[in-house]
Coordinates of C-alpha atoms in Angstrom, one line a residue:
Chain A
X1090 CA -14.0 9.6 -7.4
X1091 CA -13.2 10.4 -3.8
X1092 CA -9.5 10.4 -2.9
X1093 CA -7.3 10.3 0.1
X1094 CA -5.3 13.5 0.3
X1095 CA -2.1 14.1 2.1
X1096 CA -0.3 17.3 3.0
X1097 CA 2.4 18.4 2.6
X1098 CA 3.7 16.6 -0.4
X1099 CA 7.3 17.3 0.7
X1100 CA 8.5 18.1 4.2
X1101 CA 12.0 19.0 5.1
X1102 CA 12.9 19.1 8.8
X1103 CA 16.0 19.3 10.9
X1104 CA 16.9 16.3 12.9
X1105 CA 15.4 16.4 16.4
X1106 CA 12.4 18.4 15.4
X1107 CA 8.8 17.2 15.5
X1108 CA 6.8 16.8 12.4
X1109 CA 3.1 16.2 11.7
X1110 CA 2.0 14.6 8.5
X1111 CA -1.6 15.1 7.6
X1112 CA -4.2 13.0 5.8
X1113 CA -7.8 13.4 4.9
X1114 CA -9.2 9.9 4.3
X1115 CA -12.3 9.3 2.2
X1116 CA -15.3 10.5 4.1
X1117 CA -17.3 7.4 4.7
X1118 CA -14.2 5.2 5.4
X1119 CA -13.8 3.6 8.9
X1120 CA -10.3 2.1 8.8
X1121 CA -7.2 4.2 8.6
X1122 CA -3.6 3.3 8.0
X1123 CA -0.1 4.7 7.8
X1124 CA 2.7 3.1 5.8
X1125 CA 6.2 4.2 4.9
X1126 CA 8.6 3.5 2.2
X1127 CA 12.3 4.2 2.6
X1128 CA 13.9 5.0 -0.8
X1129 CA 14.5 1.8 -2.7
X1130 CA 12.9 -0.4 -0.1
X1131 CA 9.5 -2.1 0.4
X1132 CA 6.4 -0.4 1.6
X1133 CA 6.1 -1.1 5.3
X1134 CA 3.1 -1.1 7.5
X1135 CA 3.2 1.3 10.5
X1136 CA -0.2 1.5 12.2
X1137 CA -3.9 0.9 11.7
X1138 CA -6.6 2.9 13.4
X1139 CA -10.3 2.1 13.9
X1140 CA -13.0 3.4 16.2
X1141 CA -10.7 6.2 17.5
X1142 CA -8.0 3.8 18.6
X1143 CA -4.9 2.0 17.3
X1144 CA -5.9 -1.5 16.3
X1145 CA -2.5 -2.7 15.3
X1146 CA 1.1 -1.3 15.1
X1147 CA 4.4 -2.6 13.8
X1148 CA 7.7 -2.7 15.6
X1149 CA 8.7 0.4 13.7
X1150 CA 5.9 2.3 15.4
X1151 CA 7.6 3.0 18.7
X1152 CA 7.1 5.8 21.3
X1153 CA 8.5 8.3 18.8
X1154 CA 5.3 8.0 16.7
X1155 CA 1.7 8.8 17.5
X1156 CA -1.5 9.0 15.5
X1157 CA -4.6 11.1 16.0
X1158 CA -7.9 11.8 14.5
X1159 CA -8.5 15.2 15.9
X1160 CA -11.8 15.9 14.1
X1161 CA -14.1 14.1 11.8
X1162 CA -11.9 14.4 8.7
X1163 CA -8.2 14.5 9.5
X1164 CA -5.9 11.7 10.4
X1165 CA -2.4 12.7 11.5
X1166 CA 0.9 11.0 12.1
X1167 CA 3.3 12.8 14.5
X1168 CA 6.9 12.0 14.7
X1169 CA 8.7 13.4 17.7
X1170 CA 12.4 14.1 17.7
X1171 CA 13.0 13.0 14.1
X1172 CA 16.0 11.0 13.1
X1173 CA 17.9 10.8 9.8
X1174 CA 16.5 7.3 9.3
X1175 CA 12.9 8.6 9.4
X1176 CA 13.5 10.0 5.9
X1177 CA 11.0 8.2 3.7
X1178 CA 7.7 8.5 1.8
X1179 CA 4.8 8.2 4.2
X1180 CA 1.5 7.0 2.8
X1181 CA -1.9 7.2 4.4
X1182 CA -4.6 4.8 3.4
X1183 CA -8.2 4.2 4.3
X1184 CA -11.0 1.8 3.5
X1185 CA -14.7 1.5 4.2
X1186 CA -15.1 -2.1 5.4
X1187 CA -13.1 -5.2 6.0
X1188 CA -12.2 -7.1 2.8
X1189 CA -12.4 -3.9 0.8
X1190 CA -9.4 -2.4 -1.0
X1191 CA -7.4 0.3 0.7
X1192 CA -7.2 3.6 -1.0
X1193 CA -3.8 5.4 -0.8
X1194 CA -2.9 9.0 -0.9
X1195 CA 0.1 10.2 -3.0
X1196 CA 2.3 10.3 0.1
X1197 CA 4.4 12.9 1.9
X1198 CA 8.1 12.8 1.2
X1199 CA 9.8 13.5 4.5
X1200 CA 13.5 14.5 4.4
X1201 CA 15.4 14.8 7.7
X1202 CA 18.6 16.9 7.5
Chain B
X414 CA 6.6 -15.0 5.5
X415 CA 3.2 -13.4 5.3
X416 CA 3.9 -11.3 2.3
X417 CA 3.3 -12.1 -1.4
X418 CA 6.5 -12.7 -3.4
X419 CA 6.4 -11.4 -6.9
X420 CA 8.2 -12.9 -9.9
X421 CA 10.0 -11.7 -11.9
X422 CA 11.6 -8.9 -10.1
X423 CA 11.9 -6.9 -13.3
X424 CA 10.2 -7.2 -16.7
X425 CA 10.9 -5.2 -19.8
X426 CA 8.6 -5.5 -22.8
X427 CA 7.6 -3.5 -26.0
X428 CA 4.4 -1.6 -26.2
X429 CA 1.6 -3.8 -27.4
X430 CA 3.0 -7.0 -25.9
X431 CA 1.4 -8.8 -22.9
X432 CA 3.0 -8.7 -19.5
X433 CA 2.6 -11.5 -17.0
X434 CA 3.6 -11.2 -13.4
X435 CA 3.3 -14.0 -10.8
X436 CA 2.9 -14.0 -7.1
X437 CA 3.3 -16.7 -4.4
X438 CA 2.2 -16.6 -0.8
X439 CA 2.5 -19.0 2.1
X440 CA -0.6 -18.9 4.3
X441 CA -4.3 -19.1 3.8
X442 CA -6.0 -15.9 2.6
X443 CA -9.5 -14.3 2.4
X444 CA -8.5 -12.4 -0.7
X445 CA -5.6 -11.2 -2.8
X446 CA -5.1 -7.8 -4.2
X447 CA -2.9 -6.3 -6.8
X448 CA -1.6 -2.7 -6.5
X449 CA 0.5 -0.5 -8.9
X450 CA 2.9 2.1 -7.9
X451 CA 4.2 4.6 -10.4
X452 CA 7.7 5.9 -9.5
X453 CA 7.5 8.3 -6.5
X454 CA 3.8 8.1 -6.3
X455 CA 1.2 6.4 -4.1
X456 CA -0.2 3.0 -4.6
X457 CA -3.2 2.4 -6.8
X458 CA -5.5 -0.5 -6.2
X459 CA -6.0 -2.5 -9.4
X460 CA -8.1 -5.6 -8.6
X461 CA -9.2 -7.8 -5.7
X462 CA -9.8 -11.5 -6.1
X463 CA -11.5 -13.5 -3.4
X464 CA -10.4 -16.9 -2.3
X465 CA -13.4 -18.6 -3.8
X466 CA -12.7 -17.0 -7.2
X467 CA -10.4 -18.4 -9.8
X468 CA -10.2 -15.6 -12.4
X469 CA -11.2 -12.0 -12.6
X470 CA -11.0 -9.4 -15.4
X471 CA -10.9 -5.6 -15.3
X472 CA -10.3 -3.9 -18.6
X473 CA -6.9 -5.0 -19.9
X474 CA -6.1 -6.8 -16.6
X475 CA -6.7 -10.5 -15.9
X476 CA -5.9 -12.0 -12.5
X477 CA -6.0 -15.7 -11.7
X478 CA -5.8 -17.3 -8.3
X479 CA -4.9 -20.9 -7.5
X480 CA -5.3 -21.4 -3.8
X481 CA -4.1 -25.0 -4.0
X482 CA -0.7 -23.7 -5.2
X483 CA -0.9 -20.5 -3.2
X484 CA -0.2 -18.5 -6.3
X485 CA -1.7 -15.7 -8.4
X486 CA -0.9 -14.1 -11.7
X487 CA -1.6 -10.7 -13.2
X488 CA -1.8 -10.4 -17.0
X489 CA -1.7 -7.0 -18.6
X490 CA -2.7 -7.3 -22.3
X491 CA -1.7 -4.9 -25.0
X492 CA 0.6 -3.0 -22.7
X493 CA 1.2 0.7 -23.0
X494 CA 4.1 2.9 -21.9
X495 CA 1.8 4.3 -19.2
X496 CA 1.8 0.8 -17.6
X497 CA 5.4 1.3 -16.6
X498 CA 5.3 0.9 -12.8
X499 CA 5.9 -1.5 -10.0
X500 CA 3.2 -4.1 -9.3
X501 CA 2.6 -5.7 -6.0
X502 CA 0.4 -8.6 -4.9
X503 CA -0.9 -8.2 -1.4
X504 CA -2.7 -10.5 1.0
X505 CA -4.7 -9.7 4.1
X506 CA -4.1 -12.0 7.0
X507 CA -6.0 -10.5 9.9
X508 CA -9.1 -8.5 10.7
X509 CA -7.0 -5.4 11.2
X510 CA -6.4 -5.5 7.5
X511 CA -2.8 -4.4 7.3
X512 CA -1.2 -4.9 3.9
X513 CA 2.1 -6.7 3.7
X514 CA 4.1 -5.7 0.6
X515 CA 6.8 -7.6 -1.2
X516 CA 9.5 -6.2 -3.4
X517 CA 7.1 -6.1 -6.4
X518 CA 7.7 -6.6 -10.1
X519 CA 9.1 -3.6 -11.8
X520 CA 7.5 -3.4 -15.3
X521 CA 9.1 -1.3 -18.0
X522 CA 7.1 -0.9 -21.2
X523 CA 9.1 0.6 -24.0
X524 CA 7.3 2.7 -26.7

């Protein structure tokens, strides 16, 4: 069965550095999402992306964050000037059509030192 | 709030027993989904039930939906240790399709 893949599985970065988290959604999917989960807390929506543009973003997704689909397969989340509180699991998800389930990757654990 | 609220927050049972988790929500929905998250891993979609359905089965899973009460339940029959995970009910409120997660039910199945 097709899967959403995320790389790296664990990223350790110094505070203030930029980090790019990568995702390869399922190939025929049209809608893409990023979520994050701070340790011990709920999974939180960050951003949704459709037709090469952001369709919705949460209040967490400020100017520090950006998303891009640089080619036909990758979907990236960039965090500029990382802060300690950005430490979390970041999950990518995709789905084919509206009202279909979202398929999640295994996540990238981001640790900011 | 938009999110589903799961109950109980934690549930501990013996292998072979049934596990029932409940979910309540506050606004009208198109569908409701249940997801599972094993510790430190991604979320796995379990089952989707549409607003015009009352019950749905998938293997050892049975989901019910009562839109008049704005509630849903997930039953796992003949539980196994591998069912140990957090379970979330999720509703979709807008065309963008973002999922809003609650705290979930943390299920522990003891061998």
